[in-house]
Amino acid sequence: EAPVAEERSTEQRDGTTTPPPQGPLNKEAAPSPKKDPLMSAADLADPTGSLIRRAARKLHVIASGAPGVAGEYRLLEGARVHGRPAYRLAQAQSAGRAPPFLLWTPKEGGRWVFTAEPPKPVGDIVEGTKPSAAAPVELTAAEMVLPPLARSLQLAWTALPEELMTGSWTKAAWGERGAPARVVVMRG
């Protein structure tokens, strides 16, 4: 049992008294402050758990700079690409075109990318040929070069797409600077 503080008041120089201390004296027995459920020091080194916990089930995308990616995106349950959540546009904007995906890639230090061509492992989850509860997807170097409809210019190692700046997107291919494209991603 933890030692408890003595039950006596102490008199101050100005004549006032302070109440006796309350509770246990050792730190192990004292209640710890509530931890931030969103990020911890460990999450900075490996942010995957925190990002999965914080992932929105729906995202709304307004993209005046890249109209092909605008719309409502839904979280692909069980699909994890490099430990990050994966999203797909709920409905194709035009007939005959597959809805794009919003995925994270470690390319160029870690970026979010809207792409119409998902890597095969993600496509298998969407098509139902791979169970969604399967192991998280780790892309090969070739699969990381997802052809972008739009991609983030801002590094996003610990950020979800809705946390990125609206002007930090481009329609340029990988390796090209390209002009900024305004893309707003909001939690749904």
PDB file of C-alpha atoms in Angstrom:
ATOM      1  CA  GLU A   1       0.000   0.000   0.000  1.00  0.00           C
ATOM      2  CA  ALA A   2       1.274   3.477  -0.862  1.00  0.00           C
ATOM      3  CA  PRO A   3       2.256   5.797   1.984  1.00  0.00           C
ATOM      4  CA  VAL A   4      -0.255   8.552   2.581  1.00  0.00           C
ATOM      5  CA  ALA A   5       0.570  12.163   3.433  1.00  0.00           C
ATOM      6  CA  GLU A   6       0.255  13.228   7.045  1.00  0.00           C
ATOM      7  CA  GLU A   7      -3.070  14.786   7.935  1.00  0.00           C
ATOM      8  CA  ARG A   8      -1.931  18.215   9.151  1.00  0.00           C
ATOM      9  CA  SER A   9      -2.107  21.734   7.848  1.00  0.00           C
ATOM     10  CA  THR A  10       0.919  23.930   7.501  1.00  0.00           C
ATOM     11  CA  GLU A  11       1.010  27.564   8.523  1.00  0.00           C
ATOM     12  CA  GLN A  12       2.462  30.018   6.002  1.00  0.00           C
ATOM     13  CA  ARG A  13       4.514  33.179   6.838  1.00  0.00           C
ATOM     14  CA  ASP A  14       1.516  35.382   6.111  1.00  0.00           C
ATOM     15  CA  GLY A  15      -0.574  33.570   8.695  1.00  0.00           C
ATOM     16  CA  THR A  16      -2.683  31.550   6.256  1.00  0.00           C
ATOM     17  CA  THR A  17      -2.774  27.787   6.404  1.00  0.00           C
ATOM     18  CA  THR A  18      -2.579  25.321   3.567  1.00  0.00           C
ATOM     19  CA  PRO A  19      -4.661  22.173   3.650  1.00  0.00           C
ATOM     20  CA  PRO A  20      -2.918  18.838   4.077  1.00  0.00           C
ATOM     21  CA  PRO A  21      -1.871  17.036   0.879  1.00  0.00           C
ATOM     22  CA  GLN A  22      -4.350  14.530  -0.470  1.00  0.00           C
ATOM     23  CA  GLY A  23      -3.695  11.060  -1.848  1.00  0.00           C
ATOM     24  CA  PRO A  24      -0.615   8.864  -2.227  1.00  0.00           C
ATOM     25  CA  LEU A  25       2.926  10.227  -2.153  1.00  0.00           C
ATOM     26  CA  ASN A  26       4.594   7.971  -4.713  1.00  0.00           C
ATOM     27  CA  LYS A  27       4.146   8.482  -8.446  1.00  0.00           C
ATOM     28  CA  GLU A  28       3.419   4.825  -9.227  1.00  0.00           C
ATOM     29  CA  ALA A  29       0.279   4.876  -7.071  1.00  0.00           C
ATOM     30  CA  ALA A  30      -0.850   8.295  -8.286  1.00  0.00           C
ATOM     31  CA  PRO A  31      -3.218   8.403 -11.257  1.00  0.00           C
ATOM     32  CA  SER A  32      -1.455   9.312 -14.489  1.00  0.00           C
ATOM     33  CA  PRO A  33      -2.698  12.178 -16.658  1.00  0.00           C
ATOM     34  CA  LYS A  34      -4.936  11.117 -19.518  1.00  0.00           C
ATOM     35  CA  LYS A  35      -2.938  10.455 -22.678  1.00  0.00           C
ATOM     36  CA  ASP A  36      -3.848  12.075 -25.973  1.00  0.00           C
ATOM     37  CA  PRO A  37      -5.690   9.310 -27.864  1.00  0.00           C
ATOM     38  CA  LEU A  38      -4.735  10.812 -31.231  1.00  0.00           C
ATOM     39  CA  MET A  39      -0.932  10.889 -31.263  1.00  0.00           C
ATOM     40  CA  SER A  40       1.859   9.731 -28.996  1.00  0.00           C
ATOM     41  CA  ALA A  41       5.641   9.799 -29.320  1.00  0.00           C
ATOM     42  CA  ALA A  42       5.513   6.202 -30.597  1.00  0.00           C
ATOM     43  CA  ASP A  43       2.989   7.251 -33.268  1.00  0.00           C
ATOM     44  CA  LEU A  44       5.519   9.652 -34.771  1.00  0.00           C
ATOM     45  CA  ALA A  45       7.942   6.800 -35.465  1.00  0.00           C
ATOM     46  CA  ASP A  46       5.213   4.464 -36.701  1.00  0.00           C
ATOM     47  CA  PRO A  47       2.019   6.481 -37.279  1.00  0.00           C
ATOM     48  CA  THR A  48      -0.033   3.661 -38.793  1.00  0.00           C
ATOM     49  CA  GLY A  49      -2.091   2.840 -35.688  1.00  0.00           C
ATOM     50  CA  SER A  50      -2.950   6.458 -35.005  1.00  0.00           C
ATOM     51  CA  LEU A  51      -3.892   7.116 -38.636  1.00  0.00           C
ATOM     52  CA  ILE A  52      -6.155   4.068 -38.786  1.00  0.00           C
ATOM     53  CA  ARG A  53      -7.895   5.091 -35.528  1.00  0.00           C
ATOM     54  CA  ARG A  54      -8.417   8.650 -36.792  1.00  0.00           C
ATOM     55  CA  ALA A  55      -9.496   7.775 -40.343  1.00  0.00           C
ATOM     56  CA  ALA A  56     -12.854   9.209 -41.381  1.00  0.00           C
ATOM     57  CA  ARG A  57     -15.412   6.798 -42.828  1.00  0.00           C
ATOM     58  CA  LYS A  58     -16.310   9.395 -45.498  1.00  0.00           C
ATOM     59  CA  LEU A  59     -14.411  12.222 -47.125  1.00  0.00           C
ATOM     60  CA  HIS A  60     -15.868  14.977 -49.294  1.00  0.00           C
ATOM     61  CA  VAL A  61     -13.536  16.283 -51.971  1.00  0.00           C
ATOM     62  CA  ILE A  62     -13.998  19.602 -53.780  1.00  0.00           C
ATOM     63  CA  ALA A  63     -11.428  19.941 -56.503  1.00  0.00           C
ATOM     64  CA  SER A  64     -11.638  22.946 -58.794  1.00  0.00           C
ATOM     65  CA  GLY A  65      -8.039  22.277 -59.842  1.00  0.00           C
ATOM     66  CA  ALA A  66      -8.650  18.576 -60.549  1.00  0.00           C
ATOM     67  CA  PRO A  67     -12.352  18.010 -61.278  1.00  0.00           C
ATOM     68  CA  GLY A  68     -11.935  14.284 -61.970  1.00  0.00           C
ATOM     69  CA  VAL A  69     -11.339  13.602 -58.276  1.00  0.00           C
ATOM     70  CA  ALA A  70     -14.264  15.548 -56.767  1.00  0.00           C
ATOM     71  CA  GLY A  71     -17.012  13.740 -54.871  1.00  0.00           C
ATOM     72  CA  GLU A  72     -17.653  11.601 -51.811  1.00  0.00           C
ATOM     73  CA  TYR A  73     -15.016   9.029 -50.914  1.00  0.00           C
ATOM     74  CA  ARG A  74     -15.682   6.072 -48.655  1.00  0.00           C
ATOM     75  CA  LEU A  75     -13.192   4.258 -46.476  1.00  0.00           C
ATOM     76  CA  LEU A  76     -12.381   0.803 -47.851  1.00  0.00           C
ATOM     77  CA  GLU A  77     -12.898  -1.284 -44.728  1.00  0.00           C
ATOM     78  CA  GLY A  78      -9.931  -3.544 -44.136  1.00  0.00           C
ATOM     79  CA  ALA A  79      -7.831  -2.044 -46.917  1.00  0.00           C
ATOM     80  CA  ARG A  80      -4.576  -0.694 -45.569  1.00  0.00           C
ATOM     81  CA  VAL A  81      -1.929   0.575 -47.962  1.00  0.00           C
ATOM     82  CA  HIS A  82       1.385   0.996 -46.157  1.00  0.00           C
ATOM     83  CA  GLY A  83      -0.558   1.118 -42.906  1.00  0.00           C
ATOM     84  CA  ARG A  84      -2.736   4.000 -44.038  1.00  0.00           C
ATOM     85  CA  PRO A  85      -6.454   3.993 -44.775  1.00  0.00           C
ATOM     86  CA  ALA A  86      -7.574   3.651 -48.393  1.00  0.00           C
ATOM     87  CA  TYR A  87     -10.571   5.426 -49.936  1.00  0.00           C
ATOM     88  CA  ARG A  88     -12.601   5.105 -53.134  1.00  0.00           C
ATOM     89  CA  LEU A  89     -14.995   7.543 -54.790  1.00  0.00           C
ATOM     90  CA  ALA A  90     -18.557   6.389 -54.075  1.00  0.00           C
ATOM     91  CA  GLN A  91     -19.756   6.777 -57.696  1.00  0.00           C
ATOM     92  CA  ALA A  92     -18.025   7.435 -60.989  1.00  0.00           C
ATOM     93  CA  GLN A  93     -18.535  10.969 -62.281  1.00  0.00           C
ATOM     94  CA  SER A  94     -18.959   9.814 -65.865  1.00  0.00           C
ATOM     95  CA  ALA A  95     -20.228   6.556 -67.338  1.00  0.00           C
ATOM     96  CA  GLY A  96     -17.618   4.010 -68.316  1.00  0.00           C
ATOM     97  CA  ARG A  97     -14.944   5.390 -66.014  1.00  0.00           C
ATOM     98  CA  ALA A  98     -13.936   3.571 -62.838  1.00  0.00           C
ATOM     99  CA  PRO A  99     -14.152   5.630 -59.649  1.00  0.00           C
ATOM    100  CA  PRO A 100     -10.737   6.851 -58.488  1.00  0.00           C
ATOM    101  CA  PHE A 101      -8.989   5.857 -55.281  1.00  0.00           C
ATOM    102  CA  LEU A 102      -7.299   8.009 -52.662  1.00  0.00           C
ATOM    103  CA  LEU A 103      -4.229   6.188 -51.347  1.00  0.00           C
ATOM    104  CA  TRP A 104      -1.033   6.962 -49.480  1.00  0.00           C
ATOM    105  CA  THR A 105       2.329   6.075 -50.987  1.00  0.00           C
ATOM    106  CA  PRO A 106       5.804   6.385 -49.459  1.00  0.00           C
ATOM    107  CA  LYS A 107       6.998   7.808 -52.795  1.00  0.00           C
ATOM    108  CA  GLU A 108       8.851  11.130 -52.485  1.00  0.00           C
ATOM    109  CA  GLY A 109       8.813  10.953 -48.680  1.00  0.00           C
ATOM    110  CA  GLY A 110       5.128  10.063 -48.261  1.00  0.00           C
ATOM    111  CA  ARG A 111       2.258  11.549 -50.295  1.00  0.00           C
ATOM    112  CA  TRP A 112      -1.482  11.096 -50.784  1.00  0.00           C
ATOM    113  CA  VAL A 113      -2.494  10.406 -54.385  1.00  0.00           C
ATOM    114  CA  PHE A 114      -5.794  10.220 -56.264  1.00  0.00           C
ATOM    115  CA  THR A 115      -5.443   7.485 -58.872  1.00  0.00           C
ATOM    116  CA  ALA A 116      -7.764   5.658 -61.263  1.00  0.00           C
ATOM    117  CA  GLU A 117      -5.478   2.613 -61.317  1.00  0.00           C
ATOM    118  CA  PRO A 118      -5.158   1.043 -57.883  1.00  0.00           C
ATOM    119  CA  PRO A 119      -2.352  -1.404 -57.252  1.00  0.00           C
ATOM    120  CA  LYS A 120      -3.531  -4.989 -57.753  1.00  0.00           C
ATOM    121  CA  PRO A 121      -3.732  -5.895 -54.029  1.00  0.00           C
ATOM    122  CA  VAL A 122      -6.140  -2.980 -53.404  1.00  0.00           C
ATOM    123  CA  GLY A 123      -8.108  -3.824 -56.538  1.00  0.00           C
ATOM    124  CA  ASP A 124      -8.468  -7.399 -55.284  1.00  0.00           C
ATOM    125  CA  ILE A 125      -9.951  -6.141 -52.000  1.00  0.00           C
ATOM    126  CA  VAL A 126     -12.433  -3.903 -53.848  1.00  0.00           C
ATOM    127  CA  GLU A 127     -13.406  -6.626 -56.307  1.00  0.00           C
ATOM    128  CA  GLY A 128     -13.879  -9.122 -53.471  1.00  0.00           C
ATOM    129  CA  THR A 129     -11.242 -11.580 -54.676  1.00  0.00           C
ATOM    130  CA  LYS A 130      -9.150 -10.915 -51.569  1.00  0.00           C
ATOM    131  CA  PRO A 131     -10.797 -10.844 -48.131  1.00  0.00           C
ATOM    132  CA  SER A 132     -10.760  -7.387 -46.583  1.00  0.00           C
ATOM    133  CA  ALA A 133      -9.446  -8.801 -43.304  1.00  0.00           C
ATOM    134  CA  ALA A 134      -6.273  -9.953 -45.066  1.00  0.00           C
ATOM    135  CA  ALA A 135      -2.854  -8.602 -44.159  1.00  0.00           C
ATOM    136  CA  PRO A 136      -2.234  -4.912 -44.869  1.00  0.00           C
ATOM    137  CA  VAL A 137      -0.991  -4.105 -48.358  1.00  0.00           C
ATOM    138  CA  GLU A 138       2.649  -3.128 -48.830  1.00  0.00           C
ATOM    139  CA  LEU A 139       3.284  -1.852 -52.340  1.00  0.00           C
ATOM    140  CA  THR A 140       6.321  -2.799 -54.364  1.00  0.00           C
ATOM    141  CA  ALA A 141       8.528  -0.057 -55.797  1.00  0.00           C
ATOM    142  CA  ALA A 142       6.771  -0.410 -59.171  1.00  0.00           C
ATOM    143  CA  GLU A 143       3.309  -0.189 -57.578  1.00  0.00           C
ATOM    144  CA  MET A 144       4.245   3.005 -55.716  1.00  0.00           C
ATOM    145  CA  VAL A 145       4.288   4.871 -59.016  1.00  0.00           C
ATOM    146  CA  LEU A 146       0.515   5.238 -59.042  1.00  0.00           C
ATOM    147  CA  PRO A 147      -0.446   7.376 -62.062  1.00  0.00           C
ATOM    148  CA  PRO A 148      -1.871  10.478 -60.374  1.00  0.00           C
ATOM    149  CA  LEU A 149      -5.083  12.266 -61.200  1.00  0.00           C
ATOM    150  CA  ALA A 150      -3.891  14.568 -58.410  1.00  0.00           C
ATOM    151  CA  ARG A 151      -1.213  14.125 -55.762  1.00  0.00           C
ATOM    152  CA  SER A 152      -0.178  15.988 -52.653  1.00  0.00           C
ATOM    153  CA  LEU A 153       2.899  18.171 -52.750  1.00  0.00           C
ATOM    154  CA  GLN A 154       2.950  18.345 -48.959  1.00  0.00           C
ATOM    155  CA  LEU A 155       4.726  15.547 -47.094  1.00  0.00           C
ATOM    156  CA  ALA A 156       2.188  13.461 -45.243  1.00  0.00           C
ATOM    157  CA  TRP A 157       3.996  10.924 -43.058  1.00  0.00           C
ATOM    158  CA  THR A 158       1.663  11.488 -40.082  1.00  0.00           C
ATOM    159  CA  ALA A 159      -1.193  13.358 -41.800  1.00  0.00           C
ATOM    160  CA  LEU A 160      -4.517  12.193 -43.172  1.00  0.00           C
ATOM    161  CA  PRO A 161      -5.676  13.693 -46.483  1.00  0.00           C
ATOM    162  CA  GLU A 162      -8.144  16.090 -44.832  1.00  0.00           C
ATOM    163  CA  GLU A 163      -5.279  17.567 -42.795  1.00  0.00           C
ATOM    164  CA  LEU A 164      -3.333  18.728 -45.864  1.00  0.00           C
ATOM    165  CA  MET A 165      -3.327  22.298 -47.162  1.00  0.00           C
ATOM    166  CA  THR A 166      -5.791  22.916 -49.995  1.00  0.00           C
ATOM    167  CA  GLY A 167      -3.156  24.467 -52.254  1.00  0.00           C
ATOM    168  CA  SER A 168      -0.610  21.685 -51.803  1.00  0.00           C
ATOM    169  CA  TRP A 169      -1.882  19.423 -54.584  1.00  0.00           C
ATOM    170  CA  THR A 170      -0.937  19.088 -58.260  1.00  0.00           C
ATOM    171  CA  LYS A 171      -2.082  17.137 -61.309  1.00  0.00           C
ATOM    172  CA  ALA A 172       1.529  16.731 -62.472  1.00  0.00           C
ATOM    173  CA  ALA A 173       3.081  13.305 -62.957  1.00  0.00           C
ATOM    174  CA  TRP A 174       5.611  11.967 -60.466  1.00  0.00           C
ATOM    175  CA  GLY A 175       8.946  13.741 -60.756  1.00  0.00           C
ATOM    176  CA  GLU A 176       7.402  16.865 -62.301  1.00  0.00           C
ATOM    177  CA  ARG A 177       6.834  20.077 -60.376  1.00  0.00           C
ATOM    178  CA  GLY A 178       3.555  21.026 -62.049  1.00  0.00           C
ATOM    179  CA  ALA A 179       1.209  23.836 -61.164  1.00  0.00           C
ATOM    180  CA  PRO A 180      -0.630  23.737 -57.841  1.00  0.00           C
ATOM    181  CA  ALA A 181      -4.223  22.493 -58.020  1.00  0.00           C
ATOM    182  CA  ARG A 182      -6.795  23.486 -55.389  1.00  0.00           C
ATOM    183  CA  VAL A 183      -8.154  20.339 -53.706  1.00  0.00           C
ATOM    184  CA  VAL A 184     -10.218  20.549 -50.518  1.00  0.00           C
ATOM    185  CA  VAL A 185     -10.653  17.318 -48.546  1.00  0.00           C
ATOM    186  CA  MET A 186     -13.161  17.413 -45.669  1.00  0.00           C
ATOM    187  CA  ARG A 187     -14.307  14.771 -43.190  1.00  0.00           C
ATOM    188  CA  GLY A 188     -17.800  13.524 -43.953  1.00  0.00           C
TER     189      GLY A 188
END
